[in-house]
């Protein structure tokens, strides 16, 4: 299934890219909830985290490494949130695995 992120990855839709390599793309969220709101996603299509199998765990590690790097670059390494919505009960809107990197303001406590 091609999603809006699939189209961005293929270059069919524009986005503000902040990181890209052969496996991963990071873009600015079009509706930011904080001064820094970046979406980090694998180029390979997975509906969400629950669809990832152990074969692709190295990709998840690389996404975490990209999150660390971007947090530093955007000056939020002292406090940020990295989250993924998984499935309809979480409110996931785009069915292409992505992690929200959010920071740059005091974030409300969750959990
Ligand atoms: P989720 O609810 O986790 O699926 O989040 C989807 C996110 O994608 C939302 O925060 C949207 O603001 C964001 N979004 C949707 N379309 C675009 C787009 N074309 N470019 C950048 N971000 C987008």
Short mmCIF file of C-alpha atoms and ligand atoms in Angstrom, two decimals:
data_model
loop_
_atom_site.label_atom_id
_atom_site.label_comp_id
_atom_site.label_asym_id
_atom_site.label_seq_id
_atom_site.Cartn_x
_atom_site.Cartn_y
_atom_site.Cartn_z
CA UNK A 1 0.00 0.00 0.00
CA UNK A 2 1.42 3.36 -0.95
CA UNK A 3 1.00 6.04 1.67
CA UNK A 4 1.84 9.73 1.67
CA UNK A 5 5.26 8.81 3.09
CA UNK A 6 5.75 6.22 0.33
CA UNK A 7 5.15 9.01 -2.17
CA UNK A 8 7.63 11.31 -0.41
CA UNK A 9 10.23 8.51 -0.42
CA UNK A 10 9.69 7.98 -4.16
CA UNK A 11 10.01 11.73 -4.79
CA UNK A 12 6.39 12.06 -5.95
CA UNK A 13 5.55 14.48 -3.11
CA UNK A 14 7.64 17.28 -1.61
CA UNK A 15 8.81 17.32 2.01
CA UNK A 16 11.42 19.15 4.04
CA UNK A 17 14.14 16.53 4.36
CA UNK A 18 16.57 16.72 7.28
CA UNK A 19 18.32 13.36 6.81
CA UNK A 20 18.49 10.77 4.06
CA UNK A 21 20.53 7.70 3.23
CA UNK A 22 19.73 4.52 1.24
CA UNK A 23 17.59 3.09 4.03
CA UNK A 24 16.19 5.97 6.07
CA UNK A 25 14.48 9.31 5.49
CA UNK A 26 13.74 12.02 8.05
CA UNK A 27 11.43 14.95 7.30
CA UNK A 28 9.89 17.82 9.22
CA UNK A 29 6.31 17.12 10.31
CA UNK A 30 3.86 19.25 8.37
CA UNK A 31 1.86 19.96 11.57
CA UNK A 32 4.52 20.30 14.28
CA UNK A 33 3.44 19.94 17.91
CA UNK A 34 6.72 21.42 19.20
CA UNK A 35 9.55 23.61 17.86
CA UNK A 36 11.32 20.43 16.73
CA UNK A 37 9.06 17.75 15.24
CA UNK A 38 10.77 15.37 12.85
CA UNK A 39 9.51 12.10 11.40
CA UNK A 40 12.13 9.38 10.97
CA UNK A 41 11.14 6.45 8.76
CA UNK A 42 12.62 3.48 6.99
CA UNK A 43 12.33 3.60 3.21
CA UNK A 44 11.25 -0.01 3.32
CA UNK A 45 7.50 -0.18 3.79
CA UNK A 46 6.15 -1.53 7.10
CA UNK A 47 2.66 -0.57 8.28
CA UNK A 48 3.99 -0.01 11.80
CA UNK A 49 6.34 -1.37 14.47
CA UNK A 50 4.23 -4.46 14.97
CA UNK A 51 4.95 -5.51 11.39
CA UNK A 52 8.75 -5.49 11.83
CA UNK A 53 10.44 -8.88 12.25
CA UNK A 54 13.87 -9.66 13.68
CA UNK A 55 15.40 -9.64 10.21
CA UNK A 56 14.85 -5.87 10.18
CA UNK A 57 15.92 -5.07 13.74
CA UNK A 58 19.19 -3.56 12.45
CA UNK A 59 17.06 -0.97 10.66
CA UNK A 60 15.42 -0.04 13.97
CA UNK A 61 18.87 0.40 15.52
CA UNK A 62 19.86 2.67 12.69
CA UNK A 63 16.69 4.74 13.14
CA UNK A 64 17.62 5.21 16.83
CA UNK A 65 21.12 6.30 15.79
CA UNK A 66 19.62 8.83 13.36
CA UNK A 67 17.36 10.10 16.17
CA UNK A 68 20.42 10.66 18.40
CA UNK A 69 22.24 12.48 15.61
CA UNK A 70 19.26 14.71 14.74
CA UNK A 71 18.58 15.45 18.43
CA UNK A 72 22.14 16.77 18.67
CA UNK A 73 21.93 18.69 15.40
CA UNK A 74 18.67 20.36 16.41
CA UNK A 75 19.94 21.13 19.93
CA UNK A 76 17.41 19.05 21.85
CA UNK A 77 19.65 16.25 23.12
CA UNK A 78 18.95 17.24 26.75
CA UNK A 79 15.25 16.45 26.41
CA UNK A 80 13.16 14.96 23.69
CA UNK A 81 10.61 12.30 23.00
CA UNK A 82 10.86 9.57 20.38
CA UNK A 83 7.58 7.82 19.78
CA UNK A 84 5.75 5.70 17.30
CA UNK A 85 2.01 5.26 17.03
CA UNK A 86 1.10 1.67 16.35
CA UNK A 87 -2.34 0.83 15.02
CA UNK A 88 -5.79 2.38 15.08
CA UNK A 89 -6.17 2.49 18.88
CA UNK A 90 -3.05 4.69 19.05
CA UNK A 91 -4.42 7.11 16.48
CA UNK A 92 -1.85 6.15 13.84
CA UNK A 93 -2.80 8.07 10.71
CA UNK A 94 -0.13 7.11 8.20
CA UNK A 95 0.38 3.37 7.79
CA UNK A 96 4.09 3.57 7.07
CA UNK A 97 6.32 3.04 10.13
CA UNK A 98 7.69 6.33 11.43
CA UNK A 99 9.08 7.70 14.67
CA UNK A 100 8.22 11.20 15.88
CA UNK A 101 11.24 13.05 17.28
CA UNK A 102 9.75 15.86 19.36
CA UNK A 103 11.45 18.51 21.46
CA UNK A 104 12.38 22.14 21.90
CA UNK A 105 9.83 22.84 24.62
CA UNK A 106 8.84 21.41 27.99
CA UNK A 107 6.91 18.23 27.17
CA UNK A 108 4.00 17.04 29.28
CA UNK A 109 4.61 13.94 31.35
CA UNK A 110 3.26 10.69 29.98
CA UNK A 111 3.23 7.29 31.60
P1 LIG B 1 0.78 9.28 12.97
O1 LIG B 1 -0.51 9.69 13.61
O2 LIG B 1 1.78 8.75 13.94
O3 LIG B 1 0.53 8.36 11.79
O4 LIG B 1 1.43 10.62 12.44
C1 LIG B 1 1.41 11.06 11.13
C2 LIG B 1 2.13 12.38 11.09
O5 LIG B 1 2.45 12.68 9.74
C3 LIG B 1 1.30 13.57 11.62
O6 LIG B 1 2.03 14.20 12.69
C4 LIG B 1 1.15 14.49 10.41
O7 LIG B 1 1.23 15.85 10.75
C5 LIG B 1 2.34 14.07 9.54
N1 LIG B 1 2.18 14.27 8.11
C6 LIG B 1 1.13 13.89 7.33
N2 LIG B 1 1.36 14.20 6.04
C7 LIG B 1 2.60 14.79 6.01
C8 LIG B 1 3.40 15.33 4.96
N3 LIG B 1 2.99 15.36 3.69
N4 LIG B 1 4.62 15.85 5.29
C9 LIG B 1 5.04 15.83 6.58
N5 LIG B 1 4.32 15.32 7.60
C10 LIG B 1 3.11 14.82 7.32
#
